[in-house]
Amino acid sequence: MNENALKSGNEAKGLPSPVGAYAYARCVGELVFLAGIGPRKPGSRAIPGVRLDQAGNVLDYDIEAQVRQCFANVREALSQHGSSWERIVDVTVFMTDLGRDFAKVNALWAEYFADERTRPCRTTVEVSGLPKAGDAPINFEVKVIATRRA
């Protein structure tokens, strides 16, 4: 597989399979572009922190659990493509409920990106929904651009 080849499905070890016909990452020159990465646990259809009733309807969700799993997935995807967390330069955040979750996500953001000098740029948007990526819909997803190791 050459350096610009895409890893998807079973080729991307340690990541959940994409829910559509796309790859997690594409490398172009010194940049890594990650597709929307959500909080689904690798090797599972589970979304962390989601409580469902017997009919499969969402009762509640824990945004912190989703953010932490999403960020773990991002770390793994970057690692597999010659980059790292510290090399992230731009992030687009998609959330389903800014009013409920924005403050918590900001607090987690400050934890994960503690050094103000190297924090990536961020755009945050509220969307009416994100894909059902397993047994439940997700409430948090990120699209990431990072640099690669020289």
PDB file of C-alpha atoms in Angstrom:
ATOM      1  CA  MET A   1       0.000   0.000   0.000  1.00  0.00           C
ATOM      2  CA  ASN A   2       1.559   3.331  -0.962  1.00  0.00           C
ATOM      3  CA  GLU A   3       1.638   6.369   1.339  1.00  0.00           C
ATOM      4  CA  ASN A   4      -1.474   7.893  -0.235  1.00  0.00           C
ATOM      5  CA  ALA A   5      -3.503   4.701  -0.097  1.00  0.00           C
ATOM      6  CA  LEU A   6      -6.687   4.755   1.885  1.00  0.00           C
ATOM      7  CA  LYS A   7      -7.304   2.521   4.865  1.00  0.00           C
ATOM      8  CA  SER A   8     -10.863   1.441   5.414  1.00  0.00           C
ATOM      9  CA  GLY A   9     -12.859  -1.456   6.748  1.00  0.00           C
ATOM     10  CA  ASN A  10     -10.691  -4.321   7.910  1.00  0.00           C
ATOM     11  CA  GLU A  11      -7.495  -2.560   6.755  1.00  0.00           C
ATOM     12  CA  ALA A  12      -7.892   0.084   9.473  1.00  0.00           C
ATOM     13  CA  LYS A  13      -7.096  -2.012  12.525  1.00  0.00           C
ATOM     14  CA  GLY A  14      -8.233  -0.550  15.830  1.00  0.00           C
ATOM     15  CA  LEU A  15     -10.957   1.603  14.242  1.00  0.00           C
ATOM     16  CA  PRO A  16     -14.639   0.968  13.708  1.00  0.00           C
ATOM     17  CA  SER A  17     -15.506   0.282  10.075  1.00  0.00           C
ATOM     18  CA  PRO A  18     -16.879   3.272   8.164  1.00  0.00           C
ATOM     19  CA  VAL A  19     -20.684   3.364   7.927  1.00  0.00           C
ATOM     20  CA  GLY A  20     -20.520   4.287   4.245  1.00  0.00           C
ATOM     21  CA  ALA A  21     -18.407   4.035   1.109  1.00  0.00           C
ATOM     22  CA  TYR A  22     -15.580   6.270   2.267  1.00  0.00           C
ATOM     23  CA  ALA A  23     -12.173   5.988   3.884  1.00  0.00           C
ATOM     24  CA  TYR A  24     -11.204   7.324   7.285  1.00  0.00           C
ATOM     25  CA  ALA A  25      -8.205   9.183   5.933  1.00  0.00           C
ATOM     26  CA  ARG A  26      -6.482  10.524   2.882  1.00  0.00           C
ATOM     27  CA  CYS A  27      -2.882  11.691   2.847  1.00  0.00           C
ATOM     28  CA  VAL A  28      -1.904  14.438   0.436  1.00  0.00           C
ATOM     29  CA  GLY A  29       1.665  15.662   0.703  1.00  0.00           C
ATOM     30  CA  GLU A  30       2.335  16.567   4.316  1.00  0.00           C
ATOM     31  CA  LEU A  31      -1.359  16.687   5.259  1.00  0.00           C
ATOM     32  CA  VAL A  32      -3.724  14.048   6.640  1.00  0.00           C
ATOM     33  CA  PHE A  33      -7.443  14.606   6.113  1.00  0.00           C
ATOM     34  CA  LEU A  34      -9.727  12.549   8.352  1.00  0.00           C
ATOM     35  CA  ALA A  35     -13.337  11.964   7.372  1.00  0.00           C
ATOM     36  CA  GLY A  36     -16.009  12.506   9.983  1.00  0.00           C
ATOM     37  CA  ILE A  37     -14.917  10.363  12.921  1.00  0.00           C
ATOM     38  CA  GLY A  38     -17.519   9.468  15.506  1.00  0.00           C
ATOM     39  CA  PRO A  39     -17.565   7.722  18.868  1.00  0.00           C
ATOM     40  CA  ARG A  40     -18.352   4.131  17.840  1.00  0.00           C
ATOM     41  CA  LYS A  41     -16.164   1.649  19.694  1.00  0.00           C
ATOM     42  CA  PRO A  42     -13.770  -0.378  17.501  1.00  0.00           C
ATOM     43  CA  GLY A  43     -14.957  -3.923  16.883  1.00  0.00           C
ATOM     44  CA  SER A  44     -18.438  -3.063  18.078  1.00  0.00           C
ATOM     45  CA  ARG A  45     -21.657  -1.364  17.060  1.00  0.00           C
ATOM     46  CA  ALA A  46     -21.876   0.288  20.491  1.00  0.00           C
ATOM     47  CA  ILE A  47     -21.970   4.037  21.022  1.00  0.00           C
ATOM     48  CA  PRO A  48     -20.565   4.824  24.495  1.00  0.00           C
ATOM     49  CA  GLY A  49     -22.829   6.579  26.947  1.00  0.00           C
ATOM     50  CA  VAL A  50     -26.092   5.984  25.066  1.00  0.00           C
ATOM     51  CA  ARG A  51     -29.019   4.554  27.037  1.00  0.00           C
ATOM     52  CA  LEU A  52     -31.764   2.903  24.982  1.00  0.00           C
ATOM     53  CA  ASP A  53     -35.211   1.700  25.993  1.00  0.00           C
ATOM     54  CA  GLN A  54     -36.441  -1.797  25.112  1.00  0.00           C
ATOM     55  CA  ALA A  55     -37.656  -0.577  21.721  1.00  0.00           C
ATOM     56  CA  GLY A  56     -34.237   0.879  20.887  1.00  0.00           C
ATOM     57  CA  ASN A  57     -35.203   4.524  21.382  1.00  0.00           C
ATOM     58  CA  VAL A  58     -32.617   6.851  22.934  1.00  0.00           C
ATOM     59  CA  LEU A  59     -33.426   7.670  26.561  1.00  0.00           C
ATOM     60  CA  ASP A  60     -30.281   9.690  27.220  1.00  0.00           C
ATOM     61  CA  TYR A  61     -26.661  10.042  26.163  1.00  0.00           C
ATOM     62  CA  ASP A  62     -23.406  11.044  27.833  1.00  0.00           C
ATOM     63  CA  ILE A  63     -21.595  13.564  25.628  1.00  0.00           C
ATOM     64  CA  GLU A  64     -18.369  13.152  27.617  1.00  0.00           C
ATOM     65  CA  ALA A  65     -18.262   9.419  26.878  1.00  0.00           C
ATOM     66  CA  GLN A  66     -18.856  10.113  23.180  1.00  0.00           C
ATOM     67  CA  VAL A  67     -16.186  12.832  22.995  1.00  0.00           C
ATOM     68  CA  ARG A  68     -13.580  10.685  24.752  1.00  0.00           C
ATOM     69  CA  GLN A  69     -14.203   7.687  22.454  1.00  0.00           C
ATOM     70  CA  CYS A  70     -14.262   9.933  19.386  1.00  0.00           C
ATOM     71  CA  PHE A  71     -10.914  11.450  20.353  1.00  0.00           C
ATOM     72  CA  ALA A  72      -9.463   7.962  20.934  1.00  0.00           C
ATOM     73  CA  ASN A  73     -10.596   7.023  17.407  1.00  0.00           C
ATOM     74  CA  VAL A  74      -8.992  10.194  16.002  1.00  0.00           C
ATOM     75  CA  ARG A  75      -5.700   9.408  17.756  1.00  0.00           C
ATOM     76  CA  GLU A  76      -5.687   5.925  16.259  1.00  0.00           C
ATOM     77  CA  ALA A  77      -6.551   7.127  12.747  1.00  0.00           C
ATOM     78  CA  LEU A  78      -3.804   9.767  12.872  1.00  0.00           C
ATOM     79  CA  SER A  79      -1.266   7.238  14.145  1.00  0.00           C
ATOM     80  CA  GLN A  80      -2.069   4.873  11.282  1.00  0.00           C
ATOM     81  CA  HIS A  81      -1.444   7.666   8.778  1.00  0.00           C
ATOM     82  CA  GLY A  82       1.898   9.044   9.996  1.00  0.00           C
ATOM     83  CA  SER A  83       0.548  11.800  12.215  1.00  0.00           C
ATOM     84  CA  SER A  84      -0.362  12.407  15.840  1.00  0.00           C
ATOM     85  CA  TRP A  85      -2.685  14.335  18.136  1.00  0.00           C
ATOM     86  CA  GLU A  86      -0.146  17.141  18.522  1.00  0.00           C
ATOM     87  CA  ARG A  87      -0.100  17.678  14.737  1.00  0.00           C
ATOM     88  CA  ILE A  88      -3.813  18.524  14.416  1.00  0.00           C
ATOM     89  CA  VAL A  89      -4.234  21.964  12.834  1.00  0.00           C
ATOM     90  CA  ASP A  90      -7.961  22.226  12.079  1.00  0.00           C
ATOM     91  CA  VAL A  91     -11.102  20.531  13.397  1.00  0.00           C
ATOM     92  CA  THR A  92     -14.732  20.793  12.397  1.00  0.00           C
ATOM     93  CA  VAL A  93     -16.997  19.651  15.237  1.00  0.00           C
ATOM     94  CA  PHE A  94     -20.531  18.440  14.547  1.00  0.00           C
ATOM     95  CA  MET A  95     -22.927  18.268  17.498  1.00  0.00           C
ATOM     96  CA  THR A  96     -26.640  17.536  17.715  1.00  0.00           C
ATOM     97  CA  ASP A  97     -27.402  19.777  20.719  1.00  0.00           C
ATOM     98  CA  LEU A  98     -25.195  22.826  21.263  1.00  0.00           C
ATOM     99  CA  GLY A  99     -27.434  24.180  24.007  1.00  0.00           C
ATOM    100  CA  ARG A 100     -27.103  21.042  26.083  1.00  0.00           C
ATOM    101  CA  ASP A 101     -23.522  19.999  25.301  1.00  0.00           C
ATOM    102  CA  PHE A 102     -21.400  22.977  24.209  1.00  0.00           C
ATOM    103  CA  ALA A 103     -20.049  23.881  27.670  1.00  0.00           C
ATOM    104  CA  LYS A 104     -19.084  20.269  28.412  1.00  0.00           C
ATOM    105  CA  VAL A 105     -17.390  19.873  25.034  1.00  0.00           C
ATOM    106  CA  ASN A 106     -15.460  23.117  25.602  1.00  0.00           C
ATOM    107  CA  ALA A 107     -14.243  21.827  28.973  1.00  0.00           C
ATOM    108  CA  LEU A 108     -13.118  18.556  27.384  1.00  0.00           C
ATOM    109  CA  TRP A 109     -11.501  20.478  24.532  1.00  0.00           C
ATOM    110  CA  ALA A 110      -9.420  22.461  27.034  1.00  0.00           C
ATOM    111  CA  GLU A 111      -8.377  19.180  28.682  1.00  0.00           C
ATOM    112  CA  TYR A 112      -7.358  17.477  25.441  1.00  0.00           C
ATOM    113  CA  PHE A 113      -5.753  20.601  23.951  1.00  0.00           C
ATOM    114  CA  ALA A 114      -4.208  22.045  27.105  1.00  0.00           C
ATOM    115  CA  ASP A 115      -1.458  24.063  25.421  1.00  0.00           C
ATOM    116  CA  GLU A 116      -3.105  27.242  24.141  1.00  0.00           C
ATOM    117  CA  ARG A 117      -0.175  27.878  21.785  1.00  0.00           C
ATOM    118  CA  THR A 118      -0.768  24.684  19.813  1.00  0.00           C
ATOM    119  CA  ARG A 119      -4.548  24.328  19.960  1.00  0.00           C
ATOM    120  CA  PRO A 120      -6.004  23.662  16.521  1.00  0.00           C
ATOM    121  CA  CYS A 121      -8.460  25.956  14.811  1.00  0.00           C
ATOM    122  CA  ARG A 122     -12.028  24.806  15.416  1.00  0.00           C
ATOM    123  CA  THR A 123     -15.393  25.329  13.816  1.00  0.00           C
ATOM    124  CA  THR A 124     -18.401  23.974  15.710  1.00  0.00           C
ATOM    125  CA  VAL A 125     -21.779  23.477  14.085  1.00  0.00           C
ATOM    126  CA  GLU A 126     -25.065  22.089  15.280  1.00  0.00           C
ATOM    127  CA  VAL A 127     -26.691  19.575  12.967  1.00  0.00           C
ATOM    128  CA  SER A 128     -30.174  18.088  13.084  1.00  0.00           C
ATOM    129  CA  GLY A 129     -28.727  14.609  13.169  1.00  0.00           C
ATOM    130  CA  LEU A 130     -25.642  12.478  12.649  1.00  0.00           C
ATOM    131  CA  PRO A 131     -25.580   8.960  11.197  1.00  0.00           C
ATOM    132  CA  LYS A 132     -26.819   6.027  13.161  1.00  0.00           C
ATOM    133  CA  ALA A 133     -23.439   4.395  13.513  1.00  0.00           C
ATOM    134  CA  GLY A 134     -24.323   1.156  15.207  1.00  0.00           C
ATOM    135  CA  ASP A 135     -27.180   0.570  17.584  1.00  0.00           C
ATOM    136  CA  ALA A 136     -27.873   4.255  18.260  1.00  0.00           C
ATOM    137  CA  PRO A 137     -27.450   7.670  16.693  1.00  0.00           C
ATOM    138  CA  ILE A 138     -24.335   9.604  17.570  1.00  0.00           C
ATOM    139  CA  ASN A 139     -24.288  13.123  19.002  1.00  0.00           C
ATOM    140  CA  PHE A 140     -20.674  14.148  18.354  1.00  0.00           C
ATOM    141  CA  GLU A 141     -18.375  13.822  15.351  1.00  0.00           C
ATOM    142  CA  VAL A 142     -15.222  15.576  14.136  1.00  0.00           C
ATOM    143  CA  LYS A 143     -13.514  16.168  10.800  1.00  0.00           C
ATOM    144  CA  VAL A 144      -9.774  16.684  11.231  1.00  0.00           C
ATOM    145  CA  ILE A 145      -6.817  18.025   9.253  1.00  0.00           C
ATOM    146  CA  ALA A 146      -3.320  17.321  10.589  1.00  0.00           C
ATOM    147  CA  THR A 147       0.260  17.432   9.388  1.00  0.00           C
ATOM    148  CA  ARG A 148       2.367  14.327   8.917  1.00  0.00           C
ATOM    149  CA  ARG A 149       5.788  13.559  10.311  1.00  0.00           C
ATOM    150  CA  ALA A 150       8.591  14.767   8.087  1.00  0.00           C
TER     151      ALA A 150
END
